Amino acid sequence: MHYDEIKQIKIHKNKLCNTNQTDDIILFDHELIEILINFIDEHILNETQRDKLIEDEVLYGLLCLLTSIVKQYNNLYIKQIYINNNQLYKQLTFNLIDRVFKYLFELPTSENRLVPKYKSLLTHAKSYEFLNELIKVNRENFIQLQKKLLEQHNSIDRQQPYIWDYWPRDDGRSYSGYVGLTNLGATCYASTSLQHLYMIPELRTTILNTTKGDKHDLILYELKRMFAYLLESERRSYNPKSFCKVYTMDGLQLNTGDQKDMTEFFTDSIKKLEEMSDDLKQLVRDLFCGILTNIVISFDCPHISRKLEEFYTVRCQVTDMKDVHESLAELTVKDTLEGDNMYTCSKCSKKV
């Protein structure tokens, strides 16, 4: 549909060019620009904030065509004759600056989370080129774009400037599409554990759906808040400062400057999850709890001893092991108990 409308305008323009009707040519240029910008308005978005490498070829094509028209219009001989006195073209390009700037930098809201319209690196680059052509038209366009840019250096209330550590790249997710956790000094052990928990879909869903915990309410609230940000935020990372303030180990608040053992933190975390609700307790056991069976078979008596032990972590030997499978196999290797290590049979009441 877009192609047919553009084609008809092109045919009319070619006819006018053959008859040297310059005023009508300019009018058709304006009409084409307005049609193209309306196409962009109505276009269903394919680009996402979470993956800036996904490019909308239709959107990019419309931008290229718009840029080419304005660039050609600026370079043609009619610029010297008509542009200075062409109020229609001045107003059209002036309004385009507002619209393109909005497509680039409009902030999402709870009602409309799909903005800004231009999200990929490719459409951003072409939009900047288009704005550059628009400000070449006249001084008013340049001043308008300059005002728009200056507004970006103030916060919403127009009073306080951006915080000193503002970094534009924080406004978008990484190319992997995931939101990270900010390292607060020596919190990599906690970030690793929490990201592992988040990446288990059933655990993440259960935590987010838990309304009130039997224990550790503040930790549950901050954990839900963190997981919600990791799931829905468009920022590059989430700052877990508030989580660290409420999380305690051995009765002490986490010190973000002290390094801790990741295994200890992970074990402590899942124990706290078990205590929050019955659903979480059962899920944690299903996901992380294993059972190790110790079997003792004697050469001297017919009795067999079996002992079941629950475990949440496995200590794997690394030295001289080629892979994790070999290390796990080492945990279940047979051993012979001799001398002082001999097993005392409870039924025979003697070492066997």
GROMACS .gro file of C-alpha atoms in nm:
model
  352
    1MET     CA    1   0.000   0.000   0.000
    2HIS     CA    2   0.280   0.239   0.089
    3TYR     CA    3   0.464   0.157  -0.232
    4ASP     CA    4   0.160   0.229  -0.454
    5GLU     CA    5   0.099   0.572  -0.298
    6ILE     CA    6   0.464   0.670  -0.327
    7LYS     CA    7   0.473   0.544  -0.686
    8GLN     CA    8   0.173   0.761  -0.784
    9ILE     CA    9   0.338   1.070  -0.636
   10LYS     CA   10   0.659   0.991  -0.823
   11ILE     CA   11   0.468   0.960  -1.153
   12HIS     CA   12   0.300   1.297  -1.098
   13LYS     CA   13   0.633   1.455  -1.010
   14ASN     CA   14   0.798   1.321  -1.326
   15LYS     CA   15   0.519   1.473  -1.534
   16LEU     CA   16   0.564   1.808  -1.363
   17CYS     CA   17   0.940   1.795  -1.411
   18ASN     CA   18   0.889   1.751  -1.783
   19THR     CA   19   0.677   2.067  -1.788
   20ASN     CA   20   0.907   2.264  -1.550
   21GLN     CA   21   0.623   2.343  -1.303
   22THR     CA   22   0.858   2.409  -1.011
   23ASP     CA   23   0.595   2.527  -0.762
   24ASP     CA   24   0.392   2.211  -0.809
   25ILE     CA   25   0.707   1.997  -0.778
   26ILE     CA   26   0.776   2.152  -0.438
   27LEU     CA   27   0.415   2.087  -0.336
   28PHE     CA   28   0.447   1.721  -0.427
   29ASP     CA   29   0.774   1.699  -0.230
   30HIS     CA   30   0.588   1.828   0.073
   31GLU     CA   31   0.309   1.580   0.016
   32LEU     CA   32   0.555   1.293  -0.010
   33ILE     CA   33   0.732   1.397   0.311
   34GLU     CA   34   0.402   1.412   0.499
   35ILE     CA   35   0.296   1.071   0.365
   36LEU     CA   36   0.626   0.915   0.469
   37ILE     CA   37   0.614   1.057   0.821
   38ASN     CA   38   0.253   0.934   0.855
   39PHE     CA   39   0.367   0.588   0.744
   40ILE     CA   40   0.625   0.595   1.024
   41ASP     CA   41   0.354   0.704   1.271
   42GLU     CA   42   0.129   0.413   1.174
   43HIS     CA   43   0.404   0.155   1.137
   44ILE     CA   44   0.384  -0.142   1.375
   45LEU     CA   45   0.711  -0.161   1.566
   46ASN     CA   46   0.950  -0.453   1.521
   47GLU     CA   47   1.246  -0.309   1.710
   48THR     CA   48   1.289  -0.372   2.082
   49GLN     CA   49   1.481  -0.190   2.352
   50ARG     CA   50   1.617  -0.522   2.473
   51ASP     CA   51   1.795  -0.608   2.151
   52LYS     CA   52   1.938  -0.310   1.965
   53LEU     CA   53   2.071  -0.539   1.691
   54ILE     CA   54   1.717  -0.623   1.571
   55GLU     CA   55   1.656  -0.378   1.286
   56ASP     CA   56   1.323  -0.283   1.132
   57GLU     CA   57   1.402  -0.272   0.760
   58VAL     CA   58   1.073  -0.101   0.668
   59LEU     CA   59   1.127   0.173   0.925
   60TYR     CA   60   1.487   0.217   0.812
   61GLY     CA   61   1.378   0.234   0.447
   62LEU     CA   62   1.123   0.508   0.519
   63LEU     CA   63   1.388   0.706   0.707
   64CYS     CA   64   1.634   0.668   0.420
   65LEU     CA   65   1.375   0.795   0.173
   66LEU     CA   66   1.286   1.091   0.394
   67THR     CA   67   1.652   1.182   0.439
   68SER     CA   68   1.720   1.157   0.066
   69ILE     CA   69   1.427   1.385  -0.020
   70VAL     CA   70   1.531   1.657   0.225
   71LYS     CA   71   1.897   1.623   0.127
   72GLN     CA   72   1.813   1.655  -0.242
   73TYR     CA   73   1.580   1.944  -0.173
   74ASN     CA   74   1.855   2.124   0.019
   75ASN     CA   75   2.109   2.072  -0.258
   76LEU     CA   76   1.896   2.163  -0.560
   77TYR     CA   77   1.908   2.501  -0.723
   78ILE     CA   78   1.555   2.576  -0.601
   79LYS     CA   79   1.697   2.616  -0.249
   80GLN     CA   80   1.847   2.950  -0.338
   81ILE     CA   81   1.529   3.067  -0.508
   82TYR     CA   82   1.243   2.919  -0.310
   83ILE     CA   83   1.341   2.798   0.036
   84ASN     CA   84   1.398   3.141   0.188
   85ASN     CA   85   1.046   3.243   0.090
   86ASN     CA   86   0.876   2.906   0.123
   87GLN     CA   87   0.694   2.925   0.455
   88LEU     CA   88   0.520   2.591   0.400
   89TYR     CA   89   0.851   2.406   0.374
   90LYS     CA   90   0.992   2.594   0.674
   91GLN     CA   91   0.695   2.498   0.889
   92LEU     CA   92   0.702   2.139   0.765
   93THR     CA   93   1.069   2.086   0.850
   94PHE     CA   94   1.030   2.271   1.181
   95ASN     CA   95   0.754   2.029   1.286
   96LEU     CA   96   0.958   1.732   1.166
   97ILE     CA   97   1.231   1.814   1.418
   98ASP     CA   98   0.982   1.777   1.703
   99ARG     CA   99   0.844   1.450   1.570
  100VAL     CA  100   1.177   1.285   1.494
  101PHE     CA  101   1.317   1.396   1.829
  102LYS     CA  102   1.014   1.241   1.997
  103TYR     CA  103   1.067   0.915   1.806
  104LEU     CA  104   1.425   0.909   1.934
  105PHE     CA  105   1.394   1.013   2.297
  106GLU     CA  106   1.034   0.980   2.418
  107LEU     CA  107   1.027   0.814   2.760
  108PRO     CA  108   0.806   0.507   2.818
  109THR     CA  109   0.520   0.520   3.066
  110SER     CA  110   0.302   0.255   3.229
  111GLU     CA  111   0.037   0.329   2.964
  112ASN     CA  112   0.277   0.322   2.669
  113ARG     CA  113   0.588   0.108   2.712
  114LEU     CA  114   0.668   0.072   2.340
  115VAL     CA  115   0.832   0.413   2.299
  116PRO     CA  116   1.066   0.543   2.175
  117LYS     CA  117   0.987   0.433   1.822
  118TYR     CA  118   1.351   0.428   1.707
  119LYS     CA  119   1.546   0.173   1.911
  120SER     CA  120   1.808   0.005   1.695
  121LEU     CA  121   2.155   0.145   1.631
  122LEU     CA  122   2.079   0.161   1.259
  123THR     CA  123   1.761   0.370   1.284
  124HIS     CA  124   1.928   0.593   1.543
  125ALA     CA  125   2.214   0.668   1.305
  126LYS     CA  126   1.980   0.744   1.014
  127SER     CA  127   1.762   0.966   1.236
  128TYR     CA  128   2.065   1.171   1.339
  129GLU     CA  129   2.152   1.213   0.973
  130PHE     CA  130   1.795   1.323   0.900
  131LEU     CA  131   1.803   1.582   1.181
  132ASN     CA  132   2.133   1.710   1.047
  133GLU     CA  133   1.971   1.772   0.709
  134LEU     CA  134   1.671   1.945   0.866
  135ILE     CA  135   1.884   2.203   1.050
  136LYS     CA  136   2.052   2.296   0.722
  137VAL     CA  137   1.723   2.437   0.597
  138ASN     CA  138   1.728   2.754   0.807
  139ARG     CA  139   1.847   2.910   1.130
  140GLU     CA  140   1.514   2.853   1.310
  141ASN     CA  141   1.543   2.476   1.269
  142PHE     CA  142   1.893   2.478   1.415
  143ILE     CA  143   1.779   2.680   1.717
  144GLN     CA  144   1.481   2.448   1.770
  145LEU     CA  145   1.703   2.137   1.774
  146GLN     CA  146   1.949   2.312   2.003
  147LYS     CA  147   1.667   2.386   2.251
  148LYS     CA  148   1.556   2.023   2.239
  149LEU     CA  149   1.907   1.904   2.316
  150LEU     CA  150   1.954   2.148   2.603
  151GLU     CA  151   1.630   2.025   2.762
  152GLN     CA  152   1.784   1.678   2.789
  153HIS     CA  153   2.041   1.809   3.037
  154ASN     CA  154   1.777   1.892   3.296
  155SER     CA  155   1.559   1.658   3.498
  156ILE     CA  156   1.182   1.648   3.465
  157ASP     CA  157   1.126   1.927   3.717
  158ARG     CA  158   1.361   2.153   3.517
  159GLN     CA  159   1.543   2.241   3.839
  160GLN     CA  160   1.794   1.971   3.927
  161PRO     CA  161   2.052   1.855   3.671
  162TYR     CA  162   2.129   1.490   3.610
  163ILE     CA  163   2.315   1.311   3.889
  164TRP     CA  164   2.691   1.334   3.859
  165ASP     CA  165   2.737   0.968   3.768
  166TYR     CA  166   2.475   0.964   3.490
  167TRP     CA  167   2.581   0.736   3.206
  168PRO     CA  168   2.361   0.715   2.892
  169ARG     CA  169   2.446   0.350   2.827
  170ASP     CA  170   2.261   0.263   3.148
  171ASP     CA  171   1.940   0.348   2.964
  172GLY     CA  172   1.945   0.028   2.760
  173ARG     CA  173   1.991  -0.341   2.814
  174SER     CA  174   2.307  -0.512   2.701
  175TYR     CA  175   2.312  -0.690   2.365
  176SER     CA  176   2.245  -1.020   2.544
  177GLY     CA  177   1.901  -0.889   2.640
  178TYR     CA  178   1.945  -0.938   3.015
  179VAL     CA  179   1.962  -0.688   3.301
  180GLY     CA  180   2.270  -0.718   3.522
  181LEU     CA  181   2.335  -0.648   3.890
  182THR     CA  182   2.562  -0.359   3.986
  183ASN     CA  183   2.873  -0.461   4.180
  184LEU     CA  184   2.879  -0.256   4.501
  185GLY     CA  185   3.242  -0.330   4.580
  186ALA     CA  186   3.275  -0.695   4.674
  187THR     CA  187   2.926  -0.827   4.604
  188CYS     CA  188   3.009  -1.050   4.307
  189TYR     CA  189   2.942  -1.361   4.519
  190ALA     CA  190   2.586  -1.238   4.591
  191SER     CA  191   2.523  -1.125   4.232
  192THR     CA  192   2.627  -1.464   4.096
  193SER     CA  193   2.401  -1.652   4.338
  194LEU     CA  194   2.101  -1.424   4.284
  195GLN     CA  195   2.133  -1.433   3.905
  196HIS     CA  196   2.146  -1.814   3.920
  197LEU     CA  197   1.824  -1.817   4.123
  198TYR     CA  198   1.660  -1.568   3.885
  199MET     CA  199   1.743  -1.779   3.580
  200ILE     CA  200   1.535  -2.071   3.711
  201PRO     CA  201   1.187  -1.988   3.568
  202GLU     CA  202   0.974  -2.181   3.817
  203LEU     CA  203   1.162  -2.040   4.116
  204ARG     CA  204   1.145  -1.685   3.979
  205THR     CA  205   0.769  -1.715   3.919
  206THR     CA  206   0.701  -1.859   4.264
  207ILE     CA  207   0.901  -1.584   4.436
  208LEU     CA  208   0.718  -1.311   4.243
  209ASN     CA  209   0.380  -1.469   4.324
  210THR     CA  210   0.450  -1.507   4.697
  211THR     CA  211   0.243  -1.234   4.863
  212LYS     CA  212   0.365  -1.263   5.221
  213GLY     CA  213   0.636  -1.471   5.379
  214ASP     CA  214   0.615  -1.660   5.707
  215LYS     CA  215   0.961  -1.521   5.783
  216HIS     CA  216   1.208  -1.278   5.625
  217ASP     CA  217   0.939  -1.041   5.490
  218LEU     CA  218   1.185  -0.762   5.409
  219ILE     CA  219   1.420  -0.997   5.225
  220LEU     CA  220   1.126  -1.140   5.028
  221TYR     CA  221   1.009  -0.789   4.934
  222GLU     CA  222   1.354  -0.682   4.814
  223LEU     CA  223   1.404  -1.011   4.629
  224LYS     CA  224   1.071  -0.970   4.450
  225ARG     CA  225   1.161  -0.610   4.366
  226MET     CA  226   1.497  -0.718   4.227
  227PHE     CA  227   1.349  -0.999   4.017
  228ALA     CA  228   1.079  -0.765   3.883
  229TYR     CA  229   1.347  -0.521   3.768
  230LEU     CA  230   1.557  -0.798   3.614
  231LEU     CA  231   1.249  -0.917   3.427
  232GLU     CA  232   1.092  -0.591   3.310
  233SER     CA  233   1.347  -0.310   3.335
  234GLU     CA  234   1.506  -0.161   3.025
  235ARG     CA  235   1.813  -0.041   3.212
  236ARG     CA  236   2.150  -0.210   3.181
  237SER     CA  237   2.172  -0.309   3.548
  238TYR     CA  238   1.987  -0.303   3.879
  239ASN     CA  239   2.145  -0.165   4.196
  240PRO     CA  240   2.097  -0.421   4.481
  241LYS     CA  241   2.185  -0.170   4.755
  242SER     CA  242   1.844  -0.193   4.924
  243PHE     CA  243   1.863  -0.574   4.919
  244CYS     CA  244   2.203  -0.571   5.088
  245LYS     CA  245   2.066  -0.342   5.362
  246VAL     CA  246   1.800  -0.592   5.471
  247TYR     CA  247   1.984  -0.920   5.411
  248THR     CA  248   2.163  -1.065   5.714
  249MET     CA  249   2.402  -1.356   5.761
  250ASP     CA  250   2.476  -1.477   6.114
  251GLY     CA  251   2.275  -1.182   6.242
  252LEU     CA  252   2.491  -0.925   6.061
  253GLN     CA  253   2.394  -0.699   5.770
  254LEU     CA  254   2.585  -0.762   5.449
  255ASN     CA  255   2.892  -0.540   5.420
  256THR     CA  256   2.930  -0.460   5.051
  257GLY     CA  257   3.304  -0.413   5.100
  258ASP     CA  258   3.366  -0.760   5.246
  259GLN     CA  259   3.411  -1.062   5.023
  260LYS     CA  260   3.221  -1.375   5.128
  261ASP     CA  261   3.220  -1.736   5.016
  262MET     CA  262   2.963  -1.782   4.741
  263THR     CA  263   2.868  -2.133   4.857
  264GLU     CA  264   2.793  -2.008   5.207
  265PHE     CA  265   2.579  -1.723   5.073
  266PHE     CA  266   2.394  -1.950   4.830
  267THR     CA  267   2.321  -2.209   5.101
  268ASP     CA  268   2.203  -1.936   5.338
  269SER     CA  269   1.980  -1.789   5.064
  270ILE     CA  270   1.796  -2.111   4.983
  271LYS     CA  271   1.750  -2.185   5.354
  272LYS     CA  272   1.583  -1.846   5.393
  273LEU     CA  273   1.367  -1.920   5.087
  274GLU     CA  274   1.252  -2.245   5.248
  275GLU     CA  275   1.141  -2.052   5.556
  276MET     CA  276   0.939  -1.794   5.362
  277SER     CA  277   0.646  -2.013   5.257
  278ASP     CA  278   0.539  -2.376   5.217
  279ASP     CA  279   0.536  -2.346   4.837
  280LEU     CA  280   0.892  -2.213   4.831
  281LYS     CA  281   1.005  -2.479   5.076
  282GLN     CA  282   0.875  -2.758   4.855
  283LEU     CA  283   1.011  -2.600   4.538
  284VAL     CA  284   1.358  -2.546   4.686
  285ARG     CA  285   1.368  -2.912   4.789
  286ASP     CA  286   1.256  -3.023   4.443
  287LEU     CA  287   1.516  -2.805   4.272
  288PHE     CA  288   1.821  -2.823   4.496
  289CYS     CA  289   1.791  -3.107   4.744
  290GLY     CA  290   1.966  -3.435   4.666
  291ILE     CA  291   1.991  -3.758   4.863
  292LEU     CA  292   2.318  -3.943   4.913
  293THR     CA  293   2.300  -4.308   5.018
  294ASN     CA  294   2.585  -4.454   5.222
  295ILE     CA  295   2.588  -4.836   5.207
  296VAL     CA  296   2.817  -5.048   5.423
  297ILE     CA  297   2.851  -5.417   5.332
  298SER     CA  298   3.051  -5.638   5.566
  299PHE     CA  299   3.262  -5.938   5.468
  300ASP     CA  300   3.210  -6.096   5.811
  301CYS     CA  301   2.836  -6.053   5.881
  302PRO     CA  302   2.519  -6.064   5.669
  303HIS     CA  303   2.389  -5.724   5.775
  304ILE     CA  304   2.383  -5.426   5.537
  305SER     CA  305   2.376  -5.068   5.664
  306ARG     CA  306   2.206  -4.794   5.466
  307LYS     CA  307   2.210  -4.426   5.565
  308LEU     CA  308   2.036  -4.146   5.373
  309GLU     CA  309   2.180  -3.793   5.380
  310GLU     CA  310   2.020  -3.485   5.224
  311PHE     CA  311   2.250  -3.232   5.059
  312TYR     CA  312   2.215  -2.897   4.879
  313THR     CA  313   2.573  -2.855   4.761
  314VAL     CA  314   2.835  -3.096   4.630
  315ARG     CA  315   3.207  -3.039   4.679
  316CYS     CA  316   3.375  -3.155   4.361
  317GLN     CA  317   3.747  -3.221   4.344
  318VAL     CA  318   3.919  -3.023   4.071
  319THR     CA  319   4.281  -3.141   4.091
  320ASP     CA  320   4.366  -3.420   3.844
  321MET     CA  321   4.006  -3.430   3.714
  322LYS     CA  322   3.945  -3.384   3.342
  323ASP     CA  323   3.576  -3.288   3.375
  324VAL     CA  324   3.287  -3.257   3.620
  325HIS     CA  325   3.162  -3.607   3.541
  326GLU     CA  326   3.487  -3.763   3.656
  327SER     CA  327   3.479  -3.547   3.969
  328LEU     CA  328   3.122  -3.656   4.050
  329ALA     CA  329   3.215  -4.020   3.994
  330GLU     CA  330   3.486  -3.978   4.257
  331LEU     CA  331   3.216  -3.903   4.516
  332THR     CA  332   3.064  -4.249   4.478
  333VAL     CA  333   3.382  -4.455   4.459
  334LYS     CA  334   3.397  -4.772   4.669
  335ASP     CA  335   3.619  -4.770   4.978
  336THR     CA  336   3.741  -5.042   5.214
  337LEU     CA  337   3.731  -4.966   5.588
  338GLU     CA  338   4.025  -5.116   5.776
  339GLY     CA  339   4.180  -5.094   6.124
  340ASP     CA  340   4.048  -4.809   6.333
  341ASN     CA  341   3.818  -4.707   6.046
  342MET     CA  342   3.629  -5.036   6.052
  343TYR     CA  343   3.250  -5.010   6.080
  344THR     CA  344   3.076  -5.116   6.403
  345CYS     CA  345   2.768  -5.321   6.320
  346SER     CA  346   2.477  -5.221   6.543
  347LYS     CA  347   2.323  -5.568   6.524
  348CYS     CA  348   2.638  -5.772   6.581
  349SER     CA  349   2.788  -5.517   6.823
  350LYS     CA  350   3.133  -5.565   6.677
  351LYS     CA  351   3.364  -5.412   6.418
  352VAL     CA  352   3.327  -5.572   6.081
   0.00000   0.00000   0.00000
